[in-house]
Short mmCIF file of C-alpha atoms in Angstrom, two decimals:
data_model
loop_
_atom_site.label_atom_id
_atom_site.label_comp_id
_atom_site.label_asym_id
_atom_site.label_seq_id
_atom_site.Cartn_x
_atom_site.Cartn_y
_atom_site.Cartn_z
CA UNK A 1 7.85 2.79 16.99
CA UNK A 2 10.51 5.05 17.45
CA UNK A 3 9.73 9.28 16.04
CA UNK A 4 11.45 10.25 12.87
CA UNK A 5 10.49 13.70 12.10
CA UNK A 6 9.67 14.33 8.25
CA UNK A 7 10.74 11.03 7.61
CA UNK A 8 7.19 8.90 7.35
CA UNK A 9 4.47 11.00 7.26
CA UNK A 10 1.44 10.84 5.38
CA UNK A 11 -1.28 13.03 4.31
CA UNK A 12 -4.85 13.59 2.67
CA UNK A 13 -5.86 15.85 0.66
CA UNK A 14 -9.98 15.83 0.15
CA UNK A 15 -12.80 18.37 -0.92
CA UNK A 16 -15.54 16.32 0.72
CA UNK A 17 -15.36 16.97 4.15
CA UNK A 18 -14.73 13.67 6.33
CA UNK A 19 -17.10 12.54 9.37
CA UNK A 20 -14.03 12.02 11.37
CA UNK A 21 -10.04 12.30 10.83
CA UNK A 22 -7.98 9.06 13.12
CA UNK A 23 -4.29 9.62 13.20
CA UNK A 24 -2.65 6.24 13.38
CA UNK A 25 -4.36 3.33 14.80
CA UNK A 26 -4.15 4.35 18.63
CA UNK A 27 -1.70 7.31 20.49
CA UNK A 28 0.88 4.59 21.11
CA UNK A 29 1.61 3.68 17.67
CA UNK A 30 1.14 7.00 15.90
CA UNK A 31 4.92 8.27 16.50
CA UNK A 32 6.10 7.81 12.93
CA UNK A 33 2.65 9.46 11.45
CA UNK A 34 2.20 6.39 9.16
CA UNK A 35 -1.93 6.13 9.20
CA UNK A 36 -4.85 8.22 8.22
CA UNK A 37 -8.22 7.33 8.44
CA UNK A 38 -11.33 9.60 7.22
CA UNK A 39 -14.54 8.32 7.72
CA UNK A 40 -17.26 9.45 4.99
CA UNK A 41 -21.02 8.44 5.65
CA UNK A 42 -20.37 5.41 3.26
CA UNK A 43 -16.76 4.11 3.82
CA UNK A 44 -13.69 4.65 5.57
CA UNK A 45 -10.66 6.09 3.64
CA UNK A 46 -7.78 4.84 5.16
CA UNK A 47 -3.80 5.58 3.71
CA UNK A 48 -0.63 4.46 5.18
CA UNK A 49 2.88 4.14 4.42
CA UNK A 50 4.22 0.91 5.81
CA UNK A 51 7.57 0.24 7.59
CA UNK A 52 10.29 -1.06 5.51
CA UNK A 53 12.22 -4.17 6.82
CA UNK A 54 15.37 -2.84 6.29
CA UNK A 55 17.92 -3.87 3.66
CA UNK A 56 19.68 -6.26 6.04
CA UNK A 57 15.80 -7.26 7.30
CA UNK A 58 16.74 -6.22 10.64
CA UNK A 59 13.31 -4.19 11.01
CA UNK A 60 11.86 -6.98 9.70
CA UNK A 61 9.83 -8.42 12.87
CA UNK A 62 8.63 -5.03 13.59
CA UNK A 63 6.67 -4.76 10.53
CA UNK A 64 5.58 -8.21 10.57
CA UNK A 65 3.91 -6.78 13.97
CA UNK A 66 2.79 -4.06 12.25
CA UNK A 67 1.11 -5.98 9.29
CA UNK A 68 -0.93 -7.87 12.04
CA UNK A 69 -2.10 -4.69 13.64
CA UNK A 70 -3.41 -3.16 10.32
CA UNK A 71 -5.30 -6.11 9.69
CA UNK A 72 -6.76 -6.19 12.74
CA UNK A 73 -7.55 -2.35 12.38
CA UNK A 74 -9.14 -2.83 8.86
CA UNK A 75 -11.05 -5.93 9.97
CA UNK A 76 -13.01 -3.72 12.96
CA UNK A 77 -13.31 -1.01 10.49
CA UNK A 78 -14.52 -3.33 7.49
CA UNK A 79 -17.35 -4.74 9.80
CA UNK A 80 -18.82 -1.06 10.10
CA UNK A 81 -18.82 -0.10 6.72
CA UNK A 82 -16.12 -0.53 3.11
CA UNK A 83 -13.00 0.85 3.68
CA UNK A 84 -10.56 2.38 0.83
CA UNK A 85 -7.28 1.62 1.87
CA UNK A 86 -4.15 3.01 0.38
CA UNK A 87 -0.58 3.67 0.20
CA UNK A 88 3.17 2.66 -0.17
CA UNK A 89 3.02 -0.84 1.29
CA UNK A 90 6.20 -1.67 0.95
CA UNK A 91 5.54 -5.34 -0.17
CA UNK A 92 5.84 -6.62 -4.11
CA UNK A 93 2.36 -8.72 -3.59
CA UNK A 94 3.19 -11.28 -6.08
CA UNK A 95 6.16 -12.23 -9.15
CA UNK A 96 3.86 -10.24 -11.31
CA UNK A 97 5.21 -7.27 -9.53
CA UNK A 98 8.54 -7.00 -9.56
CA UNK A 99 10.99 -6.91 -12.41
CA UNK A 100 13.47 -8.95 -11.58
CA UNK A 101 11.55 -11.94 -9.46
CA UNK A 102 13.95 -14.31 -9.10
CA UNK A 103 17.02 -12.12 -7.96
CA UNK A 104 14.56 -10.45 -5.37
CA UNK A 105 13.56 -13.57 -3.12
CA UNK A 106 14.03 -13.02 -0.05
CA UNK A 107 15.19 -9.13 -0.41
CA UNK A 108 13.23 -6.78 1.60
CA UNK A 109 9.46 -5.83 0.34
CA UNK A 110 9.63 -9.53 -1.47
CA UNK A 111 10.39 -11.96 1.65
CA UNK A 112 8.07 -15.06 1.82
CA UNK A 113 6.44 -14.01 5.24
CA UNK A 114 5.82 -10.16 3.41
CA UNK A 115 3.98 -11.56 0.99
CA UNK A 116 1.77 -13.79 2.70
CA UNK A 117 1.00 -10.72 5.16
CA UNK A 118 -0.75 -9.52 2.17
CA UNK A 119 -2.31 -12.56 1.28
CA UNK A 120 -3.75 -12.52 4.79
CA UNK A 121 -5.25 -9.28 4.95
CA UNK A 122 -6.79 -9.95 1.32
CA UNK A 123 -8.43 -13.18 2.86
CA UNK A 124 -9.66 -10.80 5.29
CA UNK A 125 -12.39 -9.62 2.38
CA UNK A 126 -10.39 -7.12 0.86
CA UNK A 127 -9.68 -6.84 -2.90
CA UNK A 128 -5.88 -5.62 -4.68
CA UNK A 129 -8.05 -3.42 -7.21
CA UNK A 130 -5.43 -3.13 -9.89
CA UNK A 131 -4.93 -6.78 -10.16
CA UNK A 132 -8.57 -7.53 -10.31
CA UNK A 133 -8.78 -5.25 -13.15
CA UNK A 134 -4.97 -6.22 -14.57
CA UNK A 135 -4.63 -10.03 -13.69
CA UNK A 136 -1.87 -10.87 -15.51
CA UNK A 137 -0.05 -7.77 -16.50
CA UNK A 138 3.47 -7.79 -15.46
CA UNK A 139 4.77 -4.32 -16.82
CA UNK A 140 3.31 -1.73 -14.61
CA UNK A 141 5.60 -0.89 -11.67
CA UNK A 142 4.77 1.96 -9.02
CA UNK A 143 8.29 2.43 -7.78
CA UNK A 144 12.15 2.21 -8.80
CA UNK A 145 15.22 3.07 -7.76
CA UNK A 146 17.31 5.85 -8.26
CA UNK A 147 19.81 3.93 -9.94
CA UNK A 148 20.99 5.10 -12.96
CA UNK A 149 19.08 3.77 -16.14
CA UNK A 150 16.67 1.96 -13.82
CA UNK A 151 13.34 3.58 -14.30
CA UNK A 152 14.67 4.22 -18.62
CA UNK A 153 14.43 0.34 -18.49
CA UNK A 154 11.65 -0.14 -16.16
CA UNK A 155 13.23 -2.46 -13.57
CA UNK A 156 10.44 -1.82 -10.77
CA UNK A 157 8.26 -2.66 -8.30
CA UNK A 158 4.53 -2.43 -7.68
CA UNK A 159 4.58 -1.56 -4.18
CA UNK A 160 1.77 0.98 -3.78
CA UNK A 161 -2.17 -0.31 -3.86
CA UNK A 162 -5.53 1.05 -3.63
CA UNK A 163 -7.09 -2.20 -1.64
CA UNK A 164 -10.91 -2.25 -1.02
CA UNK A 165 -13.53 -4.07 0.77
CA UNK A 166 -14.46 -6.77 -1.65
CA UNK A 167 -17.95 -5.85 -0.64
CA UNK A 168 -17.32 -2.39 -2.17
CA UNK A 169 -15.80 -3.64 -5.72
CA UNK A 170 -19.30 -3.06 -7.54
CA UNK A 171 -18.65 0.77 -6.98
CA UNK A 172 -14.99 0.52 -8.22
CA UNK A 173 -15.04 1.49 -11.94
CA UNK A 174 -10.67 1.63 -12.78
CA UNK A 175 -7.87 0.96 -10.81
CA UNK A 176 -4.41 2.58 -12.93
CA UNK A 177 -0.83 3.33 -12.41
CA UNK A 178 0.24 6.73 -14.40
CA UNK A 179 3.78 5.43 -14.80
CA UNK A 180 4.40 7.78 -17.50
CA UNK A 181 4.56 11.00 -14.21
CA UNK A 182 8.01 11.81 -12.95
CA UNK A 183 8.84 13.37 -10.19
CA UNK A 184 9.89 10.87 -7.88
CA UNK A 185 10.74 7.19 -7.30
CA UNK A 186 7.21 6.50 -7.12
CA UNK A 187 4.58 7.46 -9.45
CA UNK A 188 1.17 8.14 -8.83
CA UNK A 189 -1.72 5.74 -8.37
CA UNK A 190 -5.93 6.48 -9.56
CA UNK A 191 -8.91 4.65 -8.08
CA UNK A 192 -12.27 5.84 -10.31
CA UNK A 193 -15.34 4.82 -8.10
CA UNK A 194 -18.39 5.18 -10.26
CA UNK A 195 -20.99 6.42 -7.48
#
């Protein structure tokens, strides 16, 4: 991945301090800053902010690569103990989470081969914890775009998850979007463990 300073970065913020801190999932692929991984005595806390495929989806192959190498990095990690994963994914999982379905297949973040990324990593044992708790709600977006009137008339997309081990879901009390906080084109996101 090519370096874009200030442009993808992440960051944690956490007052229990962490085992270990990973930045990125080796040296090589760390140049964007994209991946954090803390590692409590009980799980891993991993957040990310995935690559975007590009309007035109000419970055779209790259992050298909990308999507395989996260799964494979959650996958080791999920054998050692539950992992929290988080972030912008950059992928509307299903029609439930985007406004305007129809008039977005095939657009960037809601391609068929996006979207079945997701399903693959979820098949990997992990769990989309605000659909489990939200199954059918279609109303709650995470992101929209600056557009004027867009976000008044909530045309958005749900393209930012808290994703768990499934193994892990009996310590996972609420999974919310707080919609309702401005601020940005993304609002933010709450996991409530109860433990």
């Amino acid at each position: 991945m090519q370096k874009k300073k200030d442009y993808s970065g992440t960051a944690i913020f956490t007052k229990s301090k962490p085992l270990k801190v990973t930045y990125g999932m080796d040296e090589e692929r760390n140049s964007e800053g994209r991946m954090i991984t803390l590692e409590f005595s009980d799980f891993y806390v991993v957040t990310m902010y995935t690559p975007n495929s590009k309007r035109d989806l000419s970055r779209l192959e790259e992050r298909l690569e990308w999507e395989d190498l996260v799964q494979g990095y959650l996958d080791k990690l999920n054998q050692k103990k539950p992992v929290i994963f988080c972030g912008d994914l950059n992928v509307a999982h299903t029609e439930l989470d985007v406004k305007n379905d129809r008039a977005n297949q095939g657009n960037s973040g809601f391609t068929q081969v996006e979207r079945e990324k997701m399903n693959g990593l979820l098949d990997l044992g992990f769990t989309d914890t605000y659909r489990y708790f939200n199954p059918a709600r279609d109303d709650q977006f995470t992101w929209w775009s600056y557009m004027k009137g867009v976000r008044e008339r909530n045309i958005g997309w749900r393209i930012d998850y808290f994703i768990v081990s499934t193994s892990f879901m009996n310590t996972i009390s609420n999974s919310d979007i707080h919609d309702h906080v401005y601020g940005s084109d993304h609002c933010p996101i709450v996991l409530e463990l109860s433990k």
